[in-house]
Short mmCIF file of C-alpha atoms in Angstrom, two decimals:
data_model
loop_
_atom_site.label_atom_id
_atom_site.label_comp_id
_atom_site.label_asym_id
_atom_site.label_seq_id
_atom_site.Cartn_x
_atom_site.Cartn_y
_atom_site.Cartn_z
CA MET A 141 33.84 -34.52 -12.53
CA SER A 142 33.21 -31.20 -14.86
CA ARG A 143 29.92 -30.35 -15.66
CA ASN A 144 30.74 -31.48 -19.10
CA ASP A 145 31.60 -35.06 -17.99
CA ALA A 146 28.16 -35.53 -16.14
CA ALA A 147 26.79 -38.62 -16.57
CA PRO A 148 23.98 -39.07 -19.47
CA GLY A 149 20.56 -38.06 -18.17
CA THR A 150 21.96 -35.76 -15.31
CA VAL A 151 20.65 -32.55 -15.29
CA THR A 152 22.50 -29.76 -13.51
CA ALA A 153 21.58 -26.08 -13.05
CA PRO A 154 23.78 -23.51 -14.59
CA PRO A 155 25.54 -21.88 -11.45
CA GLY A 156 25.08 -18.48 -13.54
CA ARG A 157 21.24 -18.97 -13.36
CA ILE A 158 21.32 -19.52 -9.81
CA ARG A 159 23.15 -16.84 -9.24
CA ARG A 160 20.85 -14.35 -11.05
CA LEU A 161 17.77 -16.04 -9.48
CA LEU A 162 19.03 -15.39 -5.93
CA SER A 163 19.82 -11.82 -6.89
CA LEU A 164 16.39 -11.15 -7.44
CA LEU A 165 14.58 -8.93 -4.53
CA TYR A 166 11.51 -11.18 -4.59
CA VAL A 167 13.46 -14.50 -4.32
CA GLN A 168 15.50 -13.10 -1.62
CA CYS A 169 12.18 -12.18 0.48
CA LEU A 170 10.71 -15.26 -0.29
CA ILE A 171 13.56 -17.18 1.30
CA GLY A 172 13.61 -14.72 4.40
CA VAL A 173 9.67 -15.27 4.80
CA LEU A 174 10.11 -19.18 4.68
CA ALA A 175 13.23 -19.19 6.99
CA GLY A 176 11.38 -16.84 9.63
CA ALA A 177 8.51 -18.84 9.42
CA ALA A 178 10.52 -22.38 9.94
CA VAL A 179 12.38 -20.26 12.84
CA GLY A 180 9.86 -19.05 14.68
CA TRP A 181 8.27 -22.65 14.48
CA LEU A 182 11.15 -24.47 15.51
CA TRP A 183 12.72 -21.97 17.92
CA PRO A 184 9.59 -19.91 19.34
CA SER A 185 11.61 -18.06 22.07
CA PHE A 186 14.51 -16.98 19.57
CA GLY A 187 11.90 -16.38 16.64
CA ALA A 188 10.07 -13.82 18.90
CA ASP A 189 13.18 -12.05 20.05
CA LEU A 190 13.88 -11.21 16.68
CA LYS A 191 11.17 -8.82 16.25
CA PRO A 192 13.73 -5.69 15.97
CA LEU A 193 14.71 -7.06 12.54
CA GLY A 194 11.51 -6.38 11.14
CA ASP A 195 10.64 -3.25 13.07
CA SER A 196 14.05 -1.63 12.27
CA PHE A 197 13.49 -2.24 8.83
CA ILE A 198 10.08 -0.81 8.72
CA ALA A 199 11.13 2.25 10.70
CA LEU A 200 14.00 2.80 8.03
CA VAL A 201 11.37 2.76 5.45
CA ARG A 202 9.01 5.20 7.29
CA MET A 203 11.63 7.46 8.08
CA MET A 204 11.65 8.46 3.89
CA ILE A 205 7.98 8.12 3.68
CA ALA A 206 7.19 11.59 4.49
CA PRO A 207 10.00 13.63 2.44
CA VAL A 208 9.26 11.33 -0.64
CA ILE A 209 5.56 12.29 -0.67
CA PHE A 210 6.44 15.78 0.09
CA CYS A 211 8.75 16.03 -2.97
CA THR A 212 6.64 13.74 -5.42
CA VAL A 213 3.08 15.39 -4.63
CA ILE A 214 4.82 19.25 -4.89
CA HIS A 215 6.58 18.29 -8.03
CA GLY A 216 3.19 16.40 -9.48
CA ILE A 217 1.16 19.50 -8.81
CA ALA A 218 3.79 21.95 -10.17
CA SER A 219 4.22 19.83 -13.45
CA MET A 220 0.40 19.76 -14.45
CA GLY A 221 0.55 23.79 -13.94
CA ASN A 222 -3.26 24.05 -13.71
CA ALA A 223 -5.37 23.95 -10.38
CA ARG A 224 -8.56 22.80 -12.08
CA ALA A 225 -6.53 19.59 -13.78
CA VAL A 226 -5.26 18.72 -10.27
CA GLY A 227 -8.29 19.43 -8.62
CA ARG A 228 -10.08 16.96 -11.16
CA VAL A 229 -7.48 14.22 -10.60
CA SER A 230 -7.78 14.48 -7.01
CA LEU A 231 -11.87 14.46 -7.09
CA LYS A 232 -11.79 11.66 -9.38
CA ALA A 233 -9.42 9.58 -7.13
CA LEU A 234 -11.56 10.45 -4.07
CA ILE A 235 -14.70 9.24 -5.60
CA TYR A 236 -13.20 6.35 -6.71
CA PHE A 237 -11.77 5.56 -3.35
CA GLU A 238 -15.10 6.19 -1.51
CA VAL A 239 -16.80 3.87 -4.07
CA LEU A 240 -14.21 1.03 -3.70
CA THR A 241 -14.17 1.18 0.16
CA THR A 242 -17.92 0.98 0.27
CA VAL A 243 -17.78 -2.15 -2.04
CA ALA A 244 -15.10 -3.62 0.21
CA MET A 245 -17.32 -3.21 3.39
CA VAL A 246 -20.45 -4.30 1.65
CA ILE A 247 -18.76 -7.50 0.53
CA GLY A 248 -17.30 -8.16 4.13
CA LEU A 249 -20.49 -7.45 5.51
CA VAL A 250 -22.48 -10.01 3.24
CA VAL A 251 -19.82 -12.71 4.03
CA VAL A 252 -19.58 -12.27 7.60
CA ASN A 253 -23.61 -12.85 7.75
CA LEU A 254 -23.56 -15.78 5.41
CA VAL A 255 -20.51 -17.74 6.98
CA LYS A 256 -21.41 -16.84 10.60
CA PRO A 257 -17.80 -17.16 11.95
CA GLY A 258 -18.60 -16.10 15.49
CA SER A 259 -21.89 -18.30 16.18
CA GLY A 260 -21.86 -20.68 18.76
CA LEU A 261 -18.86 -19.04 20.78
CA HIS A 262 -21.27 -17.90 23.55
CA VAL A 263 -18.83 -15.56 25.02
CA ASP A 264 -20.24 -13.97 28.46
CA PRO A 265 -19.41 -10.08 27.66
CA SER A 266 -18.43 -9.65 31.71
CA THR A 267 -15.49 -12.09 31.42
CA LEU A 268 -13.92 -9.86 29.06
CA SER A 269 -11.21 -7.52 29.75
CA THR A 270 -9.35 -4.71 28.26
CA GLU A 271 -6.04 -5.59 30.17
CA GLY A 272 -3.48 -6.79 27.76
CA LEU A 273 -4.84 -4.61 24.86
CA PRO A 274 -2.79 -2.02 23.23
CA PRO A 275 -3.02 1.34 24.62
CA GLU A 276 -4.24 2.74 21.62
CA ALA A 277 -6.97 0.55 21.26
CA THR A 278 -8.60 1.59 24.86
CA GLN A 279 -8.02 5.34 24.59
CA SER A 280 -10.92 7.62 23.68
CA HIS A 281 -11.20 8.53 20.13
CA GLU A 282 -11.69 11.75 18.49
CA SER A 283 -14.76 13.28 17.11
CA VAL A 284 -14.99 14.02 13.38
CA SER A 285 -14.22 17.98 13.93
CA ALA A 286 -10.90 16.79 16.45
CA PHE A 287 -10.02 14.24 13.63
CA VAL A 288 -9.80 17.20 11.04
CA LEU A 289 -8.04 19.55 13.24
CA SER A 290 -5.47 17.12 14.35
CA ASN A 291 -4.27 16.43 10.62
CA ILE A 292 -3.70 20.06 10.42
CA PRO A 293 0.19 20.32 11.87
CA ASP A 294 1.33 22.56 14.25
CA THR A 295 4.41 24.21 11.85
CA LEU A 296 5.23 23.23 8.00
CA PRO A 297 8.11 21.28 9.01
CA GLY A 298 5.94 19.34 11.74
CA ALA A 299 4.14 17.30 9.23
CA LEU A 300 7.56 15.94 8.07
CA THR A 301 8.46 14.81 11.49
CA GLY A 302 5.20 12.90 12.19
CA HIS A 303 4.24 9.64 11.49
CA GLU A 304 0.75 10.68 9.66
CA ILE A 305 0.26 10.71 6.02
CA LEU A 306 -2.58 13.11 6.00
CA PRO A 307 -0.72 16.07 7.13
CA VAL A 308 2.04 15.60 4.56
CA LEU A 309 -0.51 15.49 1.89
CA LEU A 310 -2.06 18.69 3.13
CA VAL A 311 1.02 20.52 3.49
CA SER A 312 2.53 19.16 -0.03
CA VAL A 313 -0.60 20.32 -1.68
CA LEU A 314 -0.76 23.91 -0.16
CA PHE A 315 3.25 24.05 -1.11
CA GLY A 316 2.76 22.53 -4.61
CA PHE A 317 -0.11 25.49 -5.32
CA GLY A 318 2.11 28.12 -3.68
CA LEU A 319 5.05 27.37 -6.14
CA ASN A 320 2.48 27.72 -8.91
CA ALA A 321 1.24 30.71 -7.91
CA ALA A 322 5.01 32.37 -7.08
CA GLY A 323 5.66 32.49 -10.61
CA GLU A 324 9.17 32.67 -12.07
CA ALA A 325 10.24 32.61 -8.24
CA GLY A 326 9.02 29.29 -7.63
CA ALA A 327 10.84 27.63 -10.94
CA GLY A 328 14.55 27.18 -8.88
CA ILE A 329 12.68 25.44 -6.04
CA THR A 330 10.44 22.88 -8.33
CA GLN A 331 13.82 22.24 -9.96
CA GLY A 332 15.55 21.48 -6.71
CA ILE A 333 12.75 19.48 -5.17
CA GLU A 334 12.70 17.17 -8.52
CA LYS A 335 16.92 16.81 -7.72
CA LEU A 336 15.97 15.95 -4.18
CA SER A 337 13.44 13.17 -4.68
CA LYS A 338 15.75 11.63 -7.03
CA ILE A 339 18.58 11.34 -4.02
CA LEU A 340 15.49 10.32 -1.69
CA PHE A 341 14.99 7.30 -4.06
CA THR A 342 18.33 6.30 -4.28
CA LEU A 343 18.18 6.09 -0.68
CA ILE A 344 15.42 4.04 -0.70
CA ARG A 345 16.96 1.60 -2.95
CA TRP A 346 19.84 1.22 -0.73
CA ILE A 347 17.29 0.67 2.13
CA MET A 348 15.06 -1.89 0.38
CA ARG A 349 18.33 -4.35 -0.19
CA LEU A 350 17.59 -5.15 3.63
CA ALA A 351 13.84 -5.96 2.78
CA PRO A 352 14.72 -9.89 3.12
CA ILE A 353 16.14 -9.39 6.67
CA GLY A 354 13.25 -7.41 7.66
CA ALA A 355 11.07 -10.01 6.21
CA PHE A 356 12.94 -13.03 8.15
CA GLY A 357 12.68 -11.03 11.36
CA SER A 358 8.89 -10.25 11.22
CA MET A 359 7.99 -13.43 10.23
CA ALA A 360 10.09 -15.33 12.65
CA PHE A 361 8.44 -13.30 15.59
CA THR A 362 5.00 -13.65 14.32
CA ILE A 363 5.13 -17.22 14.26
CA GLY A 364 7.16 -17.47 17.41
CA ASN A 365 4.99 -15.28 19.61
CA TYR A 366 1.77 -16.34 18.36
CA GLY A 367 2.21 -19.72 17.35
CA LEU A 368 0.66 -21.74 14.55
CA ASP A 369 -1.84 -23.30 16.82
CA THR A 370 -3.49 -19.81 17.36
CA LEU A 371 -4.94 -20.14 13.91
CA ARG A 372 -6.76 -23.36 15.02
CA HIS A 373 -9.05 -21.50 17.46
CA LEU A 374 -10.24 -19.08 15.18
CA PHE A 375 -9.38 -20.52 11.67
CA LEU A 376 -13.08 -19.81 10.22
CA LEU A 377 -12.70 -16.06 10.85
CA VAL A 378 -9.21 -16.01 9.42
CA GLY A 379 -9.86 -18.13 6.43
CA SER A 380 -12.68 -16.22 5.38
CA PHE A 381 -11.39 -13.09 5.80
CA TRP A 382 -8.51 -13.95 3.46
CA LEU A 383 -10.80 -15.65 0.99
CA THR A 384 -13.04 -12.79 0.90
CA ALA A 385 -9.73 -10.37 0.54
CA LEU A 386 -8.78 -12.59 -2.31
CA PHE A 387 -12.20 -12.42 -3.75
CA PHE A 388 -12.24 -8.60 -3.91
CA VAL A 389 -8.67 -8.62 -5.49
CA LEU A 390 -9.53 -10.96 -8.33
CA VAL A 391 -13.09 -10.25 -9.08
CA VAL A 392 -13.77 -6.37 -7.98
CA LEU A 393 -10.25 -5.12 -8.85
CA GLY A 394 -9.86 -7.71 -11.84
CA THR A 395 -13.09 -6.17 -13.17
CA VAL A 396 -11.77 -2.44 -12.58
CA MET A 397 -8.54 -3.60 -14.53
CA ARG A 398 -10.74 -5.20 -17.48
CA ILE A 399 -12.80 -1.88 -17.61
CA ASN A 400 -9.67 0.00 -18.46
CA GLY A 401 -8.20 -2.35 -20.85
CA LEU A 402 -5.81 -4.14 -18.39
CA ARG A 403 -5.54 -7.74 -16.98
CA LEU A 404 -5.14 -8.06 -13.24
CA LEU A 405 -2.69 -11.05 -13.18
CA PRO A 406 0.10 -9.44 -15.25
CA PHE A 407 0.11 -6.72 -12.81
CA LEU A 408 0.27 -8.87 -10.24
CA ARG A 409 3.10 -10.65 -11.44
CA TYR A 410 4.68 -7.01 -12.10
CA ILE A 411 4.66 -6.22 -8.48
CA LYS A 412 5.31 -9.50 -7.14
CA GLU A 413 8.45 -8.15 -5.21
CA GLU A 414 6.68 -5.62 -3.55
CA LEU A 415 3.89 -8.35 -2.59
CA LEU A 416 6.24 -10.37 -1.12
CA ILE A 417 8.03 -7.65 1.09
CA VAL A 418 4.46 -6.77 2.33
CA LEU A 419 3.78 -10.67 3.29
CA GLY A 420 6.75 -10.56 5.23
CA THR A 421 6.74 -7.16 6.91
CA SER A 422 2.85 -7.05 7.50
CA SER A 423 2.93 -3.41 6.13
CA SER A 424 2.39 -1.90 2.93
CA GLU A 425 4.31 1.46 4.11
CA PRO A 426 7.75 -0.13 2.98
CA VAL A 427 6.77 -0.84 -0.76
CA LEU A 428 5.36 2.94 -1.27
CA PRO A 429 8.19 4.42 -3.06
CA ARG A 430 8.77 1.33 -5.32
CA MET A 431 5.35 1.28 -5.84
CA MET A 432 5.46 4.85 -7.29
CA ALA A 433 8.53 4.05 -9.29
CA LYS A 434 7.03 1.12 -11.09
CA LEU A 435 3.60 2.62 -11.58
CA GLN A 436 5.50 5.48 -13.43
CA HIS A 437 7.61 2.90 -15.30
CA ALA A 438 4.20 1.05 -16.20
CA GLY A 439 3.32 4.41 -18.25
CA ALA A 440 1.39 6.53 -15.57
CA SER A 441 2.39 9.99 -15.44
CA LYS A 442 4.11 11.27 -12.62
CA PRO A 443 1.68 13.71 -11.52
CA VAL A 444 -1.11 11.44 -11.42
CA VAL A 445 1.02 8.82 -9.48
CA GLY A 446 2.32 11.40 -7.29
CA ILE A 447 -1.23 12.78 -6.00
CA THR A 448 -3.35 9.33 -6.11
CA LEU A 449 -0.92 6.78 -4.87
CA PRO A 450 0.09 8.71 -1.61
CA ALA A 451 -3.94 9.78 -1.02
CA GLY A 452 -4.82 6.04 -1.46
CA TYR A 453 -2.54 5.11 1.95
CA SER A 454 -5.12 7.39 3.73
CA PHE A 455 -8.10 7.18 1.78
CA ASN A 456 -8.22 3.42 0.04
CA LEU A 457 -7.57 1.08 2.51
CA ASP A 458 -9.73 -1.81 1.09
CA GLY A 459 -7.96 -4.70 3.04
CA THR A 460 -8.84 -2.53 6.02
CA ALA A 461 -12.58 -1.83 4.96
CA ILE A 462 -13.04 -5.67 4.76
CA TYR A 463 -11.81 -6.44 8.10
CA LEU A 464 -13.57 -3.58 9.92
CA THR A 465 -17.04 -5.22 8.74
CA MET A 466 -15.84 -8.60 9.37
CA GLY A 467 -14.15 -7.98 12.84
CA SER A 468 -17.15 -6.22 14.29
CA VAL A 469 -19.87 -8.49 13.00
CA PHE A 470 -17.54 -11.39 13.97
CA LEU A 471 -17.45 -10.08 17.78
CA ALA A 472 -21.26 -9.18 18.00
CA GLN A 473 -21.89 -13.02 16.80
CA ALA A 474 -19.37 -14.10 19.48
CA LEU A 475 -21.20 -12.25 22.32
CA GLY A 476 -24.53 -13.47 21.04
CA ILE A 477 -25.74 -9.83 19.96
CA ASP A 478 -28.30 -9.89 17.23
CA LEU A 479 -27.27 -6.72 14.87
CA SER A 480 -30.38 -5.28 12.94
CA LEU A 481 -29.51 -4.35 9.42
CA THR A 482 -30.01 -0.89 10.26
CA GLN A 483 -27.31 -1.33 13.25
CA GLN A 484 -24.98 -3.02 10.53
CA LEU A 485 -25.15 -0.02 8.06
CA SER A 486 -24.91 2.59 10.76
CA MET A 487 -21.57 0.88 11.78
CA LEU A 488 -20.77 0.74 7.99
CA ALA A 489 -21.20 4.37 8.14
CA VAL A 490 -19.01 5.07 11.07
CA MET A 491 -16.45 2.94 9.52
CA LEU A 492 -16.29 5.13 6.31
CA LEU A 493 -14.88 7.75 8.58
CA THR A 494 -12.61 5.56 10.87
CA SER A 495 -11.07 3.66 8.00
CA LYS A 496 -9.98 7.06 6.64
CA GLY A 497 -6.25 8.24 7.56
CA ALA A 498 -5.00 5.12 8.98
CA ALA A 499 -1.44 4.57 7.91
CA GLY A 500 -0.38 1.57 6.25
CA VAL A 501 1.52 -0.19 9.24
CA THR A 502 1.26 -3.12 11.18
CA GLY A 503 -1.95 -2.97 13.42
CA SER A 504 -3.53 0.25 12.32
CA GLY A 505 -6.53 -1.84 11.08
CA PHE A 506 -6.70 -3.06 14.93
CA ILE A 507 -6.91 0.52 15.76
CA ALA A 508 -9.36 1.65 13.65
CA LEU A 509 -11.69 -1.23 14.39
CA ALA A 510 -11.36 0.16 18.01
CA ALA A 511 -12.32 3.45 16.95
CA THR A 512 -15.34 1.87 15.22
CA LEU A 513 -16.47 0.11 18.32
CA SER A 514 -15.96 2.86 20.62
CA ALA A 515 -18.24 5.06 18.33
CA VAL A 516 -20.98 2.67 18.17
CA PRO A 517 -22.86 1.38 21.12
CA HIS A 518 -23.56 -2.09 20.18
CA VAL A 519 -20.26 -3.93 20.77
CA PRO A 520 -18.10 -3.30 23.51
CA VAL A 521 -14.64 -2.78 23.06
CA ALA A 522 -13.16 -5.18 25.35
CA ALA A 523 -14.40 -7.82 22.71
CA LEU A 524 -11.27 -6.83 20.91
CA ALA A 525 -9.41 -9.29 23.58
CA LEU A 526 -11.34 -12.19 21.32
CA ILE A 527 -9.10 -11.41 18.14
CA PHE A 528 -6.30 -9.60 19.50
CA GLY A 529 -4.14 -12.67 19.19
CA ILE A 530 -4.97 -13.60 15.71
CA ASP A 531 -4.85 -9.89 14.24
CA ARG A 532 -1.35 -10.45 13.07
CA PHE A 533 -2.56 -13.49 10.94
CA MET A 534 -5.13 -11.28 9.32
CA SER A 535 -2.67 -7.68 8.89
CA GLU A 536 -0.78 -9.35 5.90
CA ALA A 537 -3.98 -9.89 3.96
CA ARG A 538 -5.01 -6.33 4.80
CA ALA A 539 -1.97 -4.70 3.73
CA LEU A 540 -1.67 -7.06 0.38
CA THR A 541 -5.27 -5.96 -0.61
CA SER A 542 -4.60 -2.48 0.17
CA VAL A 543 -1.46 -2.27 -2.00
CA VAL A 544 -2.87 -4.13 -4.93
CA GLY A 545 -5.73 -1.73 -4.55
CA ASN A 546 -4.14 1.52 -4.47
CA GLY A 547 -1.77 0.22 -7.62
CA VAL A 548 -5.20 -0.36 -9.76
CA ALA A 549 -6.66 2.76 -8.54
CA THR A 550 -3.60 4.50 -9.60
CA LEU A 551 -3.62 3.04 -12.88
CA ALA A 552 -7.60 3.41 -13.37
CA VAL A 553 -7.20 7.36 -12.46
CA ALA A 554 -4.42 7.58 -15.12
CA LYS A 555 -6.34 5.99 -17.41
CA TRP A 556 -9.56 8.28 -17.08
CA GLU A 557 -7.01 11.58 -17.31
CA GLY A 558 -5.60 10.27 -20.58
CA GLN A 559 -2.23 10.13 -18.75
CA LEU A 560 -1.50 6.50 -18.93
CA ASP A 561 0.50 4.92 -21.97
CA MET A 562 -1.63 1.90 -22.67
CA ALA A 563 1.08 0.23 -25.09
CA ARG A 564 4.04 0.70 -22.62
CA ALA A 565 1.67 -0.38 -19.80
CA LYS A 566 0.79 -3.69 -21.50
CA ALA A 567 4.36 -4.24 -22.37
CA VAL A 568 6.01 -3.66 -19.13
CA MET A 569 3.14 -6.06 -17.51
CA SER A 570 3.85 -8.64 -20.01
CA GLY A 571 7.71 -8.55 -19.26
CA GLU A 572 8.64 -7.12 -22.49
CA ILE A 573 10.07 -3.73 -20.95
CA PRO A 574 11.58 -5.19 -17.42
CA TYR A 575 11.66 -3.20 -14.79
CA THR A 576 15.21 -2.19 -13.21
CA SER A 577 16.07 0.12 -10.18
CA ALA A 578 18.91 1.83 -12.11
CA PRO A 579 19.69 5.18 -11.02
CA GLU A 580 18.05 7.78 -12.86
CA THR A 581 21.18 9.53 -13.38
CA ASP A 582 22.80 6.32 -15.12
CA ARG A 583 19.99 5.57 -17.35
CA ALA A 584 21.39 5.34 -20.96
CA HIS A 585 18.79 6.43 -22.71
CA GLU A 586 15.39 8.57 -23.06
CA PRO A 587 12.03 7.46 -23.80
CA GLN A 588 10.65 7.16 -27.32
CA GLY A 589 9.94 10.55 -28.57
CA GLY A 590 13.05 12.56 -27.72
CA PRO A 591 14.93 13.88 -24.60
CA LYS A 592 13.31 14.45 -21.43
CA GLN A 593 11.93 17.93 -21.29
CA GLN A 594 12.11 20.21 -18.14
CA ILE A 595 8.64 21.04 -17.13
CA SER A 596 8.32 24.46 -15.54
CA PRO A 597 4.53 25.72 -15.85
CA VAL A 598 5.70 28.85 -14.31
CA LEU A 599 8.39 29.50 -17.21
CA ASP A 600 6.35 28.69 -19.98
CA ALA A 601 5.75 31.75 -22.01
CA LYS A 602 3.61 29.99 -24.56
CA PRO A 603 -0.36 30.51 -24.55
CA LYS A 604 -2.45 27.89 -22.57
CA GLU A 605 -4.38 25.22 -24.51
CA THR A 606 -7.05 23.40 -23.26
CA GLU A 607 -6.84 21.72 -19.95
CA ALA A 608 -6.82 17.97 -21.59
CA ALA A 609 -3.89 19.37 -23.78
CA GLU A 610 -2.12 20.48 -20.85
CA LEU A 611 -2.50 17.21 -19.02
CA LYS A 612 -1.69 15.33 -22.07
CA SER A 613 1.54 17.24 -22.35
CA ALA A 614 2.68 16.92 -18.75
CA ALA A 615 2.05 13.22 -18.71
CA GLY A 616 4.44 12.72 -21.99
CA SER A 617 7.09 14.73 -20.84
CA ASP A 618 7.14 14.44 -17.00
CA ARG A 619 7.40 11.05 -16.74
CA ASP A 620 10.61 9.67 -15.64
CA PRO A 621 13.05 8.15 -18.25
CA VAL A 622 12.74 4.49 -19.03
CA PRO A 623 14.98 2.47 -16.69
CA THR A 624 17.21 0.23 -18.99
CA ALA A 625 17.13 -3.48 -18.74
CA GLY A 626 20.21 -4.94 -16.86
#
């Protein structure tokens, strides 16, 4: 029986619509997450063995992170053409990061003191052991001066071969200012870096096609290795942490979006593919290149995106901030340690340092918590064994909160700098201008207002105008062409 001969009242889904639906990355990732959870639940041993699928995908993306940040930050600074403008954007971003991180920590501190998820466990500290914890959690942690020195690479190329973001940012900023100071000699290098970044984003698009497989493997490992029953024992901590993270996103970040004339829910719908990838892999790193492209598509200028978003991955980990306060106080409650308000505030001050510089990879929050406990005498590091088994179930919330927080931060800084096209941002988030990952070289048309102009501050012979005018010019001409709707 053909589709036209179907019985009256029968509803059949058009095959073309199903194919289009299955071709969407977020649908593929959702299927991967659900399939991985089912495999891990039904065949735990087999699911645990699928860990290399998720690890391989994350490794492929991490391989591209350093060169992408290097090219984007350098081109962003060169496009601004004004050291004071770059410094102003960076200062505003850092102030925003510090304020929002502090707010996240305070909210976590309030919730954990009200809910008291660790009260009543009465764990004997003498029974705790660091055996079974990852080596990074038990090693001695560096002082503030050692932390600063560790982020200065031995060589310039060495920053691109490591796994830390801060050394890459340091080298990129210095190199960007160096190109500006080089005058005409740096113009060709700047154009070459821009072309290299296009090649890198093409490679990223190819790698992202493997995201559903990576999400499948990571979720199968999580459920297969830890089991759903693990949540039963410490459900109150996990549940309260997820709800706190959700409150922070909806209320705090929602308020920031409202203040800047935008709405949070349309933005969440706009980045739903990235959120599902983060949910499946428990890591925010795989979506960094796509978030940069999507924020530019939403109307934020390339210089602001190139500076703010990568910096947020080191300085604006809102999810980790909430986790640090809730995790440390939970452990104190479980051990029967009564922390005074002064002691909790001193821990919060330490956390403002230990939360910085952590890469957005699975387990970084747990290592940051270990660094916090080793820096204060109130709670023994061995207490981490109490939550090590369920940390994986909280890493998704940490990564999701941080991804949304960094996206909102980038839009906010762009708005404050006058480098956000508000009309375009609203149109993109409402779906009027859909995002496609079409290669930049294949885009059919340029944005409204004429063809894209090559920004070359060192070759610009016109007299300099005010800083605001320079930033506005950079924002309008240096934004990537609008991707065509497929």
